[in-house]
Amino acid sequence: MIKNCCGDAGDIAGNLRTIQEKVRQTAQSCGRDEKSITIMAVTKTVAPERVNEALALGISLLGENRVQECCEKYQSYRCGTQQIHFIGHLQTNKIRAIINKVSMIESVDTIHLAEALNEECVRQDMQMAVLLQVNIGMEPTKSGFPAEELFQAYDVIEKQFPRLQIRGLMTVPPDSPDDQYFAQMQKLYQKLQQAHPDRPIDTLSMGMSGDFERAIRFGSTQIRLGRALFGQRPQLNKN
Ligand SMILES: *Cc1c(COP(=O)(O)O)cnc(C)c1O
């Protein structure tokens, strides 16, 4: 377990200042523009009032990873669905419940899910922005395409499911001090951009409370922070 990644539950403003300072310093140290990194607030188990506090402080993007929780809370948020992304494992029977409440599904992890999403988009005559989730450590407990299937999956989705607009990659790397997983993700992301220069591939969603500085050094454009911003979650909700 990576320690010392949690903010003070009572001081969202202070936590955000600390995070912003770390983002600034890390970006600077590797020659990146800090504005190229979006801070997403991950809202699981967090009461809507506290989510709204983060929004009032300037957070521009929320991450939801449970369909039911999102459905219960999203109307209380002082932001539009444009500012909400889905980041959790999505079962096909929940697509209809979530698709109008978010502007991006970051967790497309199978062709089967992509197909079902595309079908629902056809039914509702809409488009959906997506990221392909990569299981970069090949961990059995985590979702995502294996790295070696990623490019094939991209081609299938692009050709067969035109309602989905692939905007990049998302990952939850192994909890390890080894930077190889971040490096592999950066390489995959760059390869994808190079292979499709005419496509709007602009998002590498990588880095959480315990590892966001490392993720930034390896090109992350979006860090997903729960505990660093809102403090420790209740014990039952460790993920
Ligand atoms: C919970 C969660 C996060 C945030 O994790 P923290 O360690 O609290 O920052 C990020 N991404 C996903 C997919 C999550 O489920």
XYZ file of N, CA and C and ligand atoms in Angstrom:
732
model
N 0.842 -1.208 0.000
C 0.000 0.000 0.000
C 0.874 1.254 0.000
N 0.475 2.193 -0.843
C 1.158 3.478 -0.844
C 0.548 4.345 0.250
N 1.383 4.864 1.110
C 0.875 5.637 2.254
C 0.918 7.134 1.984
N 0.353 7.873 2.916
C 0.418 9.339 2.879
C -0.169 9.929 1.606
N -1.202 9.287 1.081
C -1.794 9.846 -0.123
C -3.122 10.516 0.177
N -3.537 10.453 1.445
C -4.867 10.970 1.764
C -4.805 12.401 2.257
N -5.763 13.186 1.783
C -5.900 14.535 2.290
C -6.673 14.536 3.601
N -6.904 15.734 4.114
C -7.669 15.938 5.337
C -9.143 16.070 4.942
N -9.977 15.136 5.451
C -11.384 15.091 5.037
C -12.108 16.412 5.269
N -11.629 17.194 6.222
C -12.319 18.438 6.541
C -11.810 19.655 5.776
N -10.829 19.466 4.936
C -10.180 20.631 4.321
C -9.956 20.424 2.824
N -11.046 20.390 2.088
C -10.959 20.156 0.646
C -10.160 21.269 -0.032
N -10.365 22.492 0.421
C -9.643 23.625 -0.195
C -8.134 23.469 -0.003
N -7.740 23.113 1.224
C -6.318 22.922 1.498
C -5.759 21.746 0.707
N -6.533 20.663 0.646
C -6.089 19.503 -0.125
C -5.870 19.874 -1.594
N -6.827 20.629 -2.129
C -6.726 20.990 -3.546
C -5.499 21.872 -3.792
N -5.256 22.800 -2.870
C -4.050 23.644 -3.024
C -2.786 22.785 -3.039
N -2.725 21.818 -2.114
C -1.565 20.920 -2.064
C -1.411 20.155 -3.377
N -2.533 19.612 -3.873
C -2.501 18.852 -5.120
C -2.047 19.738 -6.277
N -2.628 20.935 -6.358
C -2.281 21.838 -7.468
C -0.802 22.210 -7.440
N -0.284 22.394 -6.238
C 1.127 22.724 -6.112
C 2.000 21.553 -6.583
N 1.604 20.332 -6.195
C 2.371 19.152 -6.640
C 2.292 18.976 -8.153
N 1.116 19.212 -8.709
C 0.962 19.100 -10.164
C 1.859 20.115 -10.856
N 1.835 21.351 -10.338
C 2.644 22.420 -10.933
C 4.124 22.054 -10.899
N 4.581 21.646 -9.713
C 6.005 21.335 -9.565
C 6.423 20.139 -10.419
N 5.570 19.118 -10.438
C 5.909 17.928 -11.217
C 5.937 18.249 -12.706
N 4.941 18.997 -13.150
C 4.893 19.365 -14.570
C 6.148 20.150 -14.944
N 6.470 21.105 -14.094
C 7.642 21.930 -14.346
C 8.916 21.080 -14.435
N 9.016 20.126 -13.506
C 10.239 19.322 -13.426
C 10.439 18.451 -14.664
N 9.371 18.206 -15.421
C 9.569 17.394 -16.633
C 9.205 18.176 -17.888
N 9.173 19.486 -17.762
C 8.995 20.325 -18.948
C 7.612 20.277 -19.556
N 6.606 20.008 -18.718
C 5.240 19.988 -19.251
C 4.473 21.228 -18.795
N 3.460 21.587 -19.580
C 2.560 22.677 -19.209
C 1.534 22.116 -18.221
N 1.448 22.715 -17.047
C 0.511 22.190 -16.043
C -0.935 22.221 -16.550
N -1.201 23.098 -17.479
C -2.565 23.190 -18.015
C -2.924 21.978 -18.881
N -1.932 21.184 -19.237
C -2.221 19.989 -20.031
C -2.667 18.820 -19.150
N -2.800 19.073 -17.848
C -3.197 18.014 -16.919
C -4.490 18.411 -16.207
N -5.529 17.618 -16.397
C -6.812 17.890 -15.752
C -6.914 17.086 -14.460
N -7.366 17.773 -13.402
C -7.598 17.085 -12.132
C -9.062 16.673 -12.067
N -9.296 15.359 -12.055
C -10.662 14.850 -11.895
C -10.893 14.537 -10.421
N -12.071 14.930 -9.904
C -12.460 14.545 -8.545
C -13.274 13.259 -8.608
N -12.766 12.213 -7.976
C -13.468 10.920 -7.951
C -14.401 10.905 -6.737
N -15.690 10.732 -7.007
C -16.708 11.061 -6.001
C -17.251 9.886 -5.195
N -16.734 8.680 -5.414
C -17.370 7.533 -4.745
C -17.362 7.686 -3.221
N -18.485 7.430 -2.629
C -18.772 7.535 -1.185
C -18.805 8.988 -0.666
N -18.545 9.954 -1.529
C -18.491 11.346 -1.066
C -19.872 11.998 -1.219
N -20.339 12.661 -0.163
C -21.651 13.306 -0.189
C -21.669 14.431 -1.218
N -22.811 14.620 -1.896
C -22.902 15.644 -2.943
C -22.482 17.041 -2.475
N -22.767 17.387 -1.221
C -22.391 18.730 -0.752
C -20.879 18.905 -0.813
N -20.159 17.844 -0.498
C -18.699 17.943 -0.522
C -18.186 17.948 -1.965
N -18.879 17.239 -2.838
C -18.526 17.287 -4.260
C -18.738 18.715 -4.775
N -19.841 19.325 -4.357
C -20.119 20.701 -4.786
C -19.089 21.688 -4.250
N -18.578 21.387 -3.070
C -17.513 22.232 -2.525
C -16.292 22.185 -3.461
N -15.955 21.001 -3.912
C -14.819 20.857 -4.839
C -15.092 21.596 -6.147
N -16.326 21.500 -6.635
C -16.680 22.210 -7.875
C -16.547 23.724 -7.677
N -17.003 24.202 -6.525
C -16.927 25.648 -6.247
C -15.478 26.120 -6.162
N -14.581 25.200 -5.806
C -13.158 25.543 -5.701
C -12.448 25.482 -7.055
N -13.181 25.073 -8.084
C -12.597 25.106 -9.413
C -12.382 23.753 -10.077
N -12.731 22.681 -9.380
C -12.667 21.362 -10.027
C -13.640 21.347 -11.208
N -13.161 20.898 -12.365
C -13.994 21.000 -13.563
C -14.480 19.649 -14.070
N -14.052 18.570 -13.400
C -14.399 17.245 -13.910
C -14.617 16.279 -12.747
N -15.714 15.506 -12.833
C -16.019 14.507 -11.808
C -15.907 13.109 -12.403
N -15.484 12.151 -11.601
C -15.419 10.757 -12.030
C -16.342 9.903 -11.175
N -17.224 9.161 -11.851
C -18.183 8.290 -11.163
C -17.839 6.851 -11.492
N -17.755 6.000 -10.467
C -17.476 4.613 -10.855
C -18.542 3.609 -10.444
N -19.655 4.093 -9.954
C -20.761 3.182 -9.681
C -22.030 3.761 -10.269
N -22.707 2.951 -11.083
C -23.883 3.454 -11.804
C -24.960 3.908 -10.834
N -25.268 3.068 -9.859
C -26.373 3.411 -8.969
C -26.067 4.670 -8.159
N -24.836 4.745 -7.665
C -24.458 5.921 -6.879
C -24.519 7.190 -7.730
N -24.093 7.082 -8.959
C -24.147 8.231 -9.864
C -25.590 8.668 -10.083
N -26.469 7.699 -10.309
C -27.878 8.026 -10.555
C -28.497 8.721 -9.350
N -28.072 8.309 -8.166
C -28.629 8.905 -6.947
C -28.108 10.323 -6.722
N -26.894 10.595 -7.164
C -26.241 11.843 -6.779
C -26.175 12.923 -7.853
N -26.218 12.540 -9.122
C -25.800 13.502 -10.157
C -26.678 14.750 -10.210
N -27.954 14.600 -9.859
C -28.833 15.779 -9.929
C -28.523 16.796 -8.835
N -27.836 16.361 -7.799
C -27.464 17.281 -6.726
C -26.176 18.045 -7.038
N -25.445 17.589 -8.060
C -24.179 18.251 -8.369
C -24.420 19.584 -9.059
N -23.638 20.589 -8.683
C -23.740 21.871 -9.370
C -22.816 21.883 -10.582
N -23.109 20.982 -11.496
C -22.399 20.967 -12.778
C -23.240 20.181 -13.765
N -22.924 20.343 -15.028
C -23.667 19.625 -16.052
C -23.094 18.241 -16.298
N -23.849 17.423 -17.015
C -23.366 16.084 -17.336
C -22.096 16.164 -18.200
N -21.881 17.304 -18.853
C -20.656 17.501 -19.634
C -19.408 17.341 -18.761
N -19.571 17.599 -17.464
C -18.417 17.567 -16.563
C -18.325 16.268 -15.769
N -19.076 15.255 -16.188
C -19.035 13.980 -15.478
C -18.580 12.865 -16.421
N -17.600 12.099 -15.983
C -17.157 10.921 -16.731
C -17.438 9.675 -15.912
N -17.724 8.579 -16.604
C -17.857 7.297 -15.915
C -16.514 6.578 -15.978
N -16.051 6.080 -14.815
C -14.701 5.491 -14.764
C -14.691 4.075 -14.192
N -15.865 3.518 -13.898
C -15.911 2.188 -13.285
C -16.234 1.096 -14.284
N -16.188 -0.126 -13.809
C -16.565 -1.247 -14.670
C -18.052 -1.137 -14.987
N -18.397 -1.192 -16.268
C -19.786 -0.991 -16.692
C -20.370 -2.284 -17.243
N -21.442 -2.736 -16.608
C -22.154 -3.902 -17.129
C -23.119 -3.432 -18.215
N -23.301 -4.270 -19.227
C -24.117 -3.820 -20.364
C -25.563 -3.515 -19.947
N -26.055 -4.195 -18.929
C -27.453 -3.924 -18.529
C -27.612 -2.600 -17.774
N -26.508 -1.913 -17.526
C -26.582 -0.614 -16.839
C -26.326 0.552 -17.805
N -26.057 0.233 -19.060
C -25.706 1.287 -20.024
C -26.803 2.336 -20.115
N -28.041 1.860 -20.204
C -29.151 2.779 -20.408
C -29.298 3.753 -19.234
N -28.951 3.284 -18.054
C -29.101 4.128 -16.857
C -28.045 5.230 -16.804
N -26.897 5.012 -17.438
C -25.776 5.938 -17.234
C -25.519 6.853 -18.433
N -25.954 6.425 -19.595
C -25.441 7.037 -20.824
C -25.831 8.511 -20.978
N -26.925 8.919 -20.369
C -27.336 10.322 -20.467
C -26.858 11.179 -19.296
N -26.077 10.593 -18.428
C -25.649 11.326 -17.239
C -24.162 11.666 -17.260
N -23.481 11.227 -18.278
C -22.034 11.464 -18.382
C -21.673 11.858 -19.816
N -20.496 12.476 -19.960
C -20.059 12.873 -21.305
C -18.939 11.987 -21.837
N -18.451 11.085 -20.989
C -17.434 10.154 -21.469
C -17.477 8.881 -20.634
N -17.276 7.738 -21.305
C -17.104 6.471 -20.599
C -15.616 6.130 -20.727
N -14.896 6.214 -19.610
C -13.439 6.012 -19.658
C -13.057 4.546 -19.555
N -14.045 3.716 -19.308
C -13.748 2.343 -18.905
C -14.290 1.309 -19.887
N -14.137 1.573 -21.187
C -14.520 0.556 -22.168
C -13.436 -0.515 -22.152
N -13.826 -1.701 -21.689
C -12.833 -2.737 -21.417
C -13.025 -4.027 -22.214
N -14.090 -4.098 -23.007
C -14.292 -5.257 -23.889
C -14.974 -4.797 -25.186
N -14.807 -5.597 -26.230
C -15.514 -5.335 -27.486
C -17.021 -5.470 -27.259
N -17.380 -6.425 -26.429
C -18.793 -6.645 -26.109
C -19.436 -5.381 -25.533
N -18.761 -4.724 -24.618
C -19.285 -3.480 -24.037
C -19.364 -2.385 -25.100
N -18.333 -2.281 -25.930
C -18.336 -1.272 -26.992
C -19.524 -1.478 -27.925
N -19.787 -2.727 -28.251
C -20.898 -3.043 -29.153
C -22.237 -2.636 -28.528
N -22.400 -2.963 -27.263
C -23.658 -2.633 -26.579
C -23.815 -1.115 -26.417
N -22.721 -0.432 -26.153
C -22.764 1.029 -26.048
C -23.161 1.648 -27.385
N -22.543 1.135 -28.443
C -22.854 1.652 -29.774
C -24.325 1.447 -30.108
N -24.837 0.285 -29.766
C -26.251 -0.014 -30.028
C -27.168 0.968 -29.316
N -26.859 1.251 -28.062
C -27.696 2.181 -27.306
C -27.591 3.604 -27.871
N -26.384 3.952 -28.339
C -26.212 5.263 -28.970
C -27.046 5.362 -30.247
N -27.111 4.289 -31.009
C -27.940 4.281 -32.210
C -29.402 4.477 -31.813
N -29.816 3.736 -30.797
C -31.210 3.799 -30.339
C -31.578 5.225 -29.905
N -30.633 5.890 -29.265
C -30.928 7.240 -28.758
C -30.415 8.331 -29.686
N -29.939 7.930 -30.843
C -29.380 8.855 -31.827
C -28.383 9.836 -31.212
N -27.338 9.277 -30.648
C -26.321 10.102 -30.010
C -24.925 9.516 -30.241
N -23.925 10.288 -29.868
C -22.536 9.840 -29.914
C -22.034 9.713 -28.485
N -20.982 8.971 -28.262
C -20.387 8.932 -26.920
C -18.867 8.893 -27.040
N -18.224 9.764 -26.283
C -16.763 9.750 -26.205
C -16.348 8.627 -25.256
N -15.299 7.916 -25.608
C -14.843 6.797 -24.768
C -13.316 6.778 -24.679
N -12.835 6.138 -23.618
C -11.432 5.751 -23.538
C -11.394 4.232 -23.498
N -10.327 3.665 -24.001
C -10.132 2.225 -23.879
C -9.308 1.971 -22.628
N -9.853 1.135 -21.757
C -9.124 0.817 -20.521
C -8.138 -0.306 -20.794
N -6.924 -0.124 -20.300
C -5.858 -1.110 -20.507
C -5.491 -1.745 -19.162
N -5.463 -3.050 -19.130
C -5.022 -3.773 -17.927
C -3.509 -3.982 -18.060
N -2.783 -2.918 -17.766
C -1.358 -2.883 -18.120
C -0.538 -3.871 -17.288
N -1.006 -4.193 -16.079
C -0.276 -5.173 -15.266
C -0.833 -6.581 -15.397
N -1.816 -6.753 -16.293
C -2.468 -8.055 -16.492
C -2.938 -8.654 -15.163
N -3.506 -7.808 -14.296
C -3.969 -8.279 -12.998
C -5.373 -8.875 -13.125
N -5.571 -10.075 -12.585
C -6.877 -10.728 -12.729
C -8.023 -9.953 -12.067
N -7.710 -9.117 -11.081
C -8.771 -8.368 -10.387
C -9.139 -7.085 -11.122
N -8.405 -6.741 -12.174
C -8.671 -5.481 -12.866
C -9.181 -5.706 -14.277
N -9.973 -4.751 -14.734
C -10.528 -4.829 -16.085
C -9.586 -4.160 -17.074
N -9.880 -4.366 -18.349
C -9.127 -3.675 -19.380
C -8.599 -4.616 -20.441
N -8.312 -4.050 -21.603
C -7.710 -4.836 -22.674
C -6.252 -5.122 -22.331
N -5.783 -6.316 -22.651
C -4.325 -6.543 -22.580
C -3.651 -5.627 -23.597
N -2.461 -5.151 -23.274
C -1.766 -4.221 -24.170
C -1.665 -4.779 -25.590
N -1.417 -6.073 -25.707
C -1.200 -6.625 -27.047
C -2.489 -6.769 -27.867
N -3.625 -6.562 -27.226
C -4.888 -6.599 -27.991
C -5.433 -5.209 -28.276
N -4.730 -4.192 -27.777
C -5.285 -2.839 -27.803
C -5.502 -2.305 -29.215
N -4.510 -2.489 -30.076
C -4.610 -1.872 -31.401
C -5.657 -2.558 -32.260
N -5.768 -3.845 -32.072
C -6.814 -4.582 -32.770
C -8.192 -4.129 -32.273
N -8.311 -3.948 -30.966
C -9.588 -3.496 -30.396
C -9.940 -2.107 -30.924
N -8.930 -1.252 -30.992
C -9.163 0.098 -31.525
C -9.744 0.018 -32.934
N -9.124 -0.817 -33.774
C -9.568 -0.907 -35.166
C -10.991 -1.443 -35.277
N -11.301 -2.452 -34.478
C -12.651 -3.028 -34.518
C -13.679 -1.967 -34.114
N -13.393 -1.267 -33.026
C -14.350 -0.282 -32.510
C -14.517 0.868 -33.507
N -13.394 1.326 -34.034
C -13.473 2.430 -34.989
C -14.265 2.041 -36.239
N -14.049 0.830 -36.731
C -14.728 0.410 -37.962
C -16.178 0.032 -37.724
N -16.427 -0.695 -36.641
C -17.758 -1.288 -36.480
C -18.698 -0.495 -35.595
N -18.166 0.386 -34.770
C -19.031 1.093 -33.800
C -18.849 2.604 -33.913
N -19.334 3.154 -35.028
C -19.045 4.554 -35.354
C -19.684 5.571 -34.410
N -20.590 5.134 -33.556
C -21.172 6.075 -32.589
C -20.212 6.383 -31.445
N -19.157 5.603 -31.329
C -18.189 5.816 -30.251
C -16.992 6.580 -30.799
N -16.607 7.618 -30.080
C -15.431 8.383 -30.475
C -14.321 8.090 -29.465
N -13.294 7.399 -29.917
C -12.210 7.007 -29.000
C -11.272 8.186 -28.785
N -11.167 8.604 -27.539
C -10.373 9.797 -27.215
C -9.046 9.460 -26.540
N -8.807 8.174 -26.269
C -7.525 7.836 -25.665
C -7.601 6.607 -24.786
N -6.748 6.594 -23.768
C -6.579 5.399 -22.939
C -6.735 5.728 -21.454
N -7.174 4.723 -20.720
C -7.287 4.824 -19.261
C -6.673 3.576 -18.646
N -6.078 3.734 -17.470
C -5.544 2.556 -16.796
C -5.537 2.740 -15.282
N -5.579 1.609 -14.589
C -5.304 1.554 -13.145
C -4.113 0.610 -13.002
N -2.910 1.163 -12.956
C -1.723 0.298 -12.964
C -1.548 -0.427 -11.633
N -0.704 -1.462 -11.614
C -0.441 -2.166 -10.364
C 0.124 -1.211 -9.310
N -0.182 -1.515 -8.061
C 0.322 -0.729 -6.938
C 1.775 -1.145 -6.713
N 2.679 -0.518 -7.439
C 4.073 -0.953 -7.455
C 4.977 0.258 -7.610
N 6.151 0.222 -6.982
C 7.081 1.345 -7.156
C 7.757 1.350 -8.518
N 7.555 0.281 -9.278
C 8.201 0.152 -10.574
C 7.506 1.053 -11.608
N 8.269 1.886 -12.286
C 7.700 2.807 -13.265
C 7.381 2.158 -14.610
N 7.692 0.876 -14.772
C 7.549 0.273 -16.099
C 6.123 0.337 -16.640
N 5.123 0.257 -15.744
C 3.731 0.256 -16.224
C 3.344 1.620 -16.784
N 3.797 2.668 -16.096
C 3.548 4.018 -16.599
C 4.248 4.213 -17.950
N 5.482 3.735 -18.012
C 6.254 3.888 -19.252
C 5.577 3.145 -20.406
N 5.064 1.952 -20.120
C 4.376 1.179 -21.165
C 3.116 1.894 -21.639
N 2.383 2.470 -20.687
C 1.159 3.191 -21.066
C 1.478 4.406 -21.923
N 2.525 5.128 -21.555
C 2.904 6.299 -22.343
C 3.253 5.885 -23.774
N 3.963 4.780 -23.885
C 4.356 4.296 -25.206
C 3.134 3.896 -26.042
N 2.194 3.180 -25.407
C 0.976 2.773 -26.113
C 0.184 3.995 -26.591
N 0.071 4.980 -25.703
C -0.689 6.193 -26.022
C -0.050 6.930 -27.207
N 1.272 7.060 -27.158
C 1.962 7.752 -28.248
C 1.836 6.982 -29.561
N 1.923 5.668 -29.470
C 1.789 4.839 -30.672
C 0.395 4.989 -31.283
N -0.605 5.035 -30.403
C -1.987 5.183 -30.870
C -2.168 6.528 -31.573
N -1.615 7.577 -30.980
C -1.710 8.904 -31.604
C -1.004 8.915 -32.958
N 0.168 8.291 -32.999
C 0.936 8.289 -34.251
C 0.246 7.476 -35.335
N -0.420 6.409 -34.922
C -1.105 5.559 -35.901
C -2.372 6.225 -36.437
N -2.903 7.202 -35.682
C -4.170 7.837 -36.088
C -4.076 9.354 -35.951
N -3.193 9.970 -36.721
C -2.948 11.414 -36.553
C -4.172 12.270 -36.856
N -5.125 11.717 -37.577
C -6.317 12.496 -37.930
C -7.439 12.351 -36.901
N -7.211 11.564 -35.859
C -8.259 11.336 -34.859
C -7.998 12.171 -33.603
N -9.081 12.509 -32.870
C -8.925 13.382 -31.687
C -8.495 12.615 -30.441
N -7.328 12.003 -30.497
C -6.839 11.219 -29.351
C -6.024 12.152 -28.460
N -6.646 12.577 -27.360
C -6.046 13.634 -26.537
C -6.054 13.328 -25.039
N -6.424 12.118 -24.657
C -6.572 11.843 -23.226
C -5.843 10.568 -22.797
N -4.934 10.729 -21.862
C -4.320 9.582 -21.183
C -4.694 9.716 -19.705
N -5.692 8.932 -19.298
C -6.227 9.011 -17.942
C -5.477 8.029 -17.057
N -4.574 8.554 -16.229
C -3.647 7.692 -15.490
C -3.137 8.467 -14.284
N -3.125 7.804 -13.131
C -2.651 8.441 -11.910
C -3.787 8.659 -10.929
N -3.586 8.193 -9.687
C -4.573 8.344 -8.625
C -3.849 8.978 -7.425
N -4.506 8.979 -6.266
C -3.938 9.723 -5.133
C -2.511 9.286 -4.792
N -2.223 7.994 -4.903
C -0.924 7.498 -4.469
C 0.179 7.612 -5.505
N -0.179 7.921 -6.751
C 0.855 7.847 -7.790
C 0.736 8.926 -8.879
N -0.032 9.999 -8.604
C -0.303 10.928 -9.708
C 0.935 11.690 -10.183
N 1.908 11.899 -9.263
C 3.099 12.625 -9.716
C 3.909 11.780 -10.705
N 3.996 10.492 -10.410
C 4.692 9.607 -11.357
C 3.943 9.552 -12.686
N 2.615 9.482 -12.607
C 1.820 9.414 -13.843
C 2.056 10.657 -14.705
N 2.151 11.818 -14.064
C 2.382 13.064 -14.813
C 3.730 13.008 -15.530
N 4.714 12.455 -14.858
C 6.030 12.344 -15.505
C 5.993 11.449 -16.733
N 5.005 10.556 -16.789
C 4.880 9.676 -17.951
C 3.713 10.089 -18.850
N 3.416 11.367 -18.836
C 2.537 11.912 -19.875
C 1.047 11.908 -19.590
N 0.639 11.576 -18.383
C -0.804 11.590 -18.090
C -1.400 12.962 -18.365
N -2.594 12.978 -18.965
C -3.294 14.251 -19.189
C -4.469 14.413 -18.237
N -4.759 13.354 -17.488
C -5.888 13.434 -16.556
C -5.615 12.537 -15.354
N -5.563 13.164 -14.170
C -5.352 12.377 -12.955
C -6.679 12.272 -12.205
N -6.947 11.085 -11.674
C -8.247 10.811 -11.028
C -8.028 10.703 -9.519
N -8.465 11.722 -8.791
C -8.146 11.783 -7.370
C -9.384 11.686 -6.488
N -9.363 10.723 -5.591
C -10.393 10.601 -4.570
C -9.845 11.020 -3.225
N -9.049 10.147 -2.623
C -8.596 10.356 -1.244
C -7.716 11.584 -1.047
N -6.909 11.920 -2.023
C -6.049 13.100 -1.870
C -6.881 14.370 -1.732
N -8.057 14.344 -2.328
C -8.923 15.526 -2.315
C -9.939 15.493 -1.176
N -10.557 14.335 -0.986
C -11.675 14.244 -0.035
C -11.305 13.541 1.272
N -10.099 13.033 1.391
C -9.715 12.266 2.574
C -10.051 10.790 2.415
N -9.677 10.023 3.430
C -9.862 8.565 3.393
C -11.342 8.207 3.234
N -11.603 7.184 2.437
C -12.977 6.691 2.311
C -13.294 5.733 3.454
N -14.603 5.498 3.707
C -14.964 4.486 4.703
C -14.324 3.145 4.361
N -13.973 2.358 5.369
C -13.232 1.107 5.184
C -13.844 0.134 4.175
N -15.162 0.075 4.113
C -15.815 -0.901 3.237
C -15.596 -0.598 1.768
N -15.188 0.632 1.472
C -15.081 1.021 0.078
C -13.639 1.315 -0.307
N -12.853 0.285 -0.258
C -11.418 0.489 -0.475
C -11.050 0.810 -1.905
N -11.808 0.302 -2.860
C -11.421 0.559 -4.238
C -11.805 1.974 -4.597
C -11.448 5.174 -6.669
C -10.850 5.387 -7.999
C -9.901 6.389 -8.206
C -9.407 7.304 -7.109
O -8.635 6.602 -6.183
P -7.882 7.384 -5.001
O -6.812 6.462 -4.593
O -8.906 7.630 -3.948
O -7.371 8.658 -5.571
C -9.393 6.555 -9.490
N -9.789 5.772 -10.517
C -10.712 4.808 -10.359
C -11.086 3.965 -11.527
C -11.263 4.577 -9.099
O -12.160 3.592 -8.944
